[in-house]
Amino acid sequence: MSAIRLLVLGAVRQHGRAHGYQVRNDLEYWGAHEWSNTKPGSIYHALKQMAKQGVLHAHEVAPSAAGGPPRTEYEVTDAGREEYFRLLREALAAYDQKTDVLSAAIGFMVDLPRAEVLALLRERLAKLALWRSSVTEYYTPEGGPEALGHIGEIMHMWVHSADAEAEWTRGLIARIEGGAYSFAGEGGEPFVGVLAEGQENPYA
């Protein structure tokens, strides 16, 4: 899965309607340009491609009174909403996604109900445990990596990563179970992760 697709769909959805600069500004505000491949060119390319594919609807907007060029504003279509939630659920439950995909999913997890997020994260934990056990069938971490020569360090890294991922996931589950954050359907004040029109981006 590509993180940029989830990030762009989520960013547009948060605004309702957004032009490319707004999407870029939001993702830079999140620091996504540091931990994913969401560079300016890839954002604008993704917006155009997703409009062609029907997951975004492109609105041509008149030029500004200041004489700027006309710009395109994008809105998530019904098909785009379906894809957004599918990508979000997949990314939260998967154990083998790249960090940028999981990071994007964590950024949008509050768009789902709390109970569903907990179920998806528990599914992720179960998959991590299964994957770890498949590695330890032929590699015993307690014995150290040296038994397999320096190649054992690869398995050692895999097991260590799985353990760290599981520990982090259990911590997130505990925080969510404890009432952290405001999720879909709860009626609380959600955290606003987008910049208002004209608001300066301190991280741009």
XYZ file of C-alpha atoms in Angstrom:
204
model
C 0.000 0.000 0.000
C 1.170 3.521 -0.741
C 1.002 5.984 2.148
C 0.434 8.939 -0.165
C -2.965 7.667 -1.302
C -4.245 7.355 2.252
C -2.673 10.668 3.277
C -4.104 12.650 0.371
C -7.599 11.144 0.674
C -7.597 11.796 4.416
C -6.331 15.351 4.090
C -8.924 16.280 1.446
C -11.674 14.614 3.489
C -10.782 16.645 6.586
C -11.350 19.882 4.675
C -14.421 18.744 2.753
C -12.956 20.509 -0.263
C -9.293 21.398 -0.645
C -6.853 22.589 -3.265
C -3.403 21.107 -3.722
C -1.578 23.733 -1.705
C -3.845 23.114 1.310
C -3.196 19.372 1.134
C 0.535 19.931 0.816
C 0.497 22.430 3.701
C -1.406 20.029 5.983
C 0.912 17.118 5.244
C 3.974 19.289 5.857
C 2.348 20.442 9.118
C 2.204 16.748 10.091
C 5.846 16.319 9.081
C 4.785 13.759 6.460
C 7.460 15.017 4.058
C 10.014 13.755 6.591
C 8.605 10.241 7.153
C 6.950 9.449 3.814
C 7.342 10.095 0.087
C 4.825 12.962 0.104
C 6.917 15.550 -1.671
C 5.093 18.443 -3.424
C 5.274 16.867 -6.881
C 3.945 13.528 -5.666
C 1.029 15.214 -3.873
C -0.116 17.119 -6.970
C 0.370 14.029 -9.129
C -1.690 11.928 -6.679
C -4.513 14.491 -6.677
C -4.719 14.487 -10.482
C -4.488 10.692 -10.743
C -7.160 10.111 -8.104
C -9.457 12.582 -9.851
C -9.023 10.570 -13.076
C -9.808 7.380 -11.147
C -13.000 8.836 -9.686
C -12.012 8.769 -6.013
C -11.713 12.568 -5.993
C -13.897 15.084 -7.797
C -12.076 18.095 -9.264
C -13.814 21.485 -9.097
C -12.416 24.256 -11.255
C -12.396 27.454 -9.206
C -12.325 30.947 -10.698
C -9.084 32.946 -10.492
C -8.639 35.028 -7.354
C -9.436 38.740 -7.340
C -5.717 39.369 -6.913
C -5.202 37.962 -10.394
C -3.810 34.538 -9.518
C -4.314 31.576 -11.833
C -7.438 29.424 -11.526
C -6.950 26.550 -9.147
C -8.550 23.158 -8.746
C -10.281 22.148 -5.548
C -10.789 18.464 -4.797
C -13.556 16.662 -2.954
C -13.703 12.991 -1.940
C -16.353 11.046 -3.901
C -18.428 8.130 -2.563
C -15.910 5.760 -4.163
C -13.115 7.760 -2.531
C -14.743 7.461 0.909
C -14.998 3.695 0.465
C -11.360 3.467 -0.567
C -10.225 5.756 2.252
C -11.836 3.617 4.945
C -10.630 0.398 3.303
C -7.038 1.657 3.234
C -7.313 2.945 6.800
C -8.622 -0.368 8.151
C -6.029 -2.391 6.226
C -3.170 -0.216 7.472
C -4.224 -0.433 11.131
C -4.587 -4.231 11.069
C -1.490 -5.065 9.018
C 1.808 -6.075 10.610
C 3.925 -5.812 7.456
C 3.281 -2.287 6.185
C 6.034 0.284 5.954
C 6.225 2.771 8.808
C 4.843 5.590 6.656
C 1.619 3.658 5.985
C 1.104 2.875 9.668
C 1.923 6.507 10.552
C -0.735 7.721 8.105
C -3.279 5.304 9.585
C -2.535 6.451 13.146
C -3.086 10.039 11.973
C -6.588 9.178 10.756
C -7.610 6.404 13.190
C -10.050 8.721 15.007
C -12.240 8.695 11.870
C -13.287 5.184 12.950
C -15.232 4.178 16.083
C -13.104 3.413 19.147
C -14.247 -0.236 19.345
C -13.335 -0.858 15.711
C -9.865 0.665 16.111
C -9.258 -1.559 19.140
C -10.372 -4.631 17.183
C -8.068 -3.730 14.258
C -5.093 -3.164 16.563
C -5.723 -6.487 18.313
C -5.778 -8.114 14.872
C -2.411 -6.472 14.217
C -1.066 -7.920 17.480
C -2.244 -11.421 16.541
C -0.580 -11.151 13.103
C 2.665 -9.951 14.694
C 2.638 -12.936 17.065
C 1.987 -15.359 14.201
C 4.779 -13.852 12.116
C 7.179 -13.946 15.069
C 6.405 -17.613 15.707
C 7.066 -18.445 12.041
C 10.566 -16.935 12.398
C 11.287 -18.640 15.726
C 10.398 -22.063 14.288
C 13.929 -22.155 12.898
C 15.592 -19.444 14.981
C 15.757 -19.376 18.784
C 16.269 -15.781 19.930
C 17.304 -16.899 23.419
C 20.312 -18.681 21.912
C 21.530 -15.490 20.269
C 22.213 -14.895 16.587
C 25.728 -16.363 16.484
C 24.495 -19.944 16.002
C 23.528 -19.010 12.428
C 26.670 -16.976 11.767
C 26.290 -13.333 10.953
C 23.124 -14.188 8.945
C 21.510 -14.854 12.324
C 21.579 -11.106 12.903
C 18.858 -10.773 10.253
C 16.484 -13.046 12.165
C 17.535 -11.348 15.409
C 16.551 -7.983 13.926
C 13.186 -9.373 12.713
C 12.302 -10.809 16.117
C 13.459 -7.678 17.932
C 11.365 -5.519 15.572
C 8.287 -7.718 16.064
C 8.657 -7.507 19.850
C 9.053 -3.723 19.750
C 6.042 -3.356 17.401
C 3.924 -5.563 19.678
C 4.924 -3.588 22.772
C 4.048 -0.296 21.091
C 0.718 -1.687 19.831
C -0.220 -2.959 23.308
C 0.561 0.491 24.716
C -1.646 2.196 22.121
C -4.477 -0.265 22.841
C -4.197 0.474 26.570
C -4.315 4.248 25.993
C -7.365 3.970 23.727
C -9.097 1.605 26.179
C -8.346 4.155 28.900
C -10.337 6.818 27.048
C -7.604 8.665 25.138
C -8.626 10.716 22.095
C -12.022 11.402 20.599
C -13.204 8.836 18.048
C -15.995 8.796 15.453
C -19.477 8.820 16.934
C -18.391 9.969 20.394
C -19.425 13.582 20.059
C -16.296 14.940 21.743
C -14.082 17.682 20.449
C -11.819 16.033 17.874
C -8.219 17.148 17.596
C -7.905 19.559 14.658
C -4.959 18.433 12.574
C -5.398 20.790 9.628
C -4.441 24.397 9.098
C -7.135 27.023 8.593
C -7.145 28.953 5.317
C -4.297 31.467 5.501
C -2.875 30.051 8.751
C 0.924 30.019 8.690
C 2.526 26.584 8.704
C 5.370 26.610 11.251
C 6.902 23.472 9.671
C 6.781 24.444 5.991
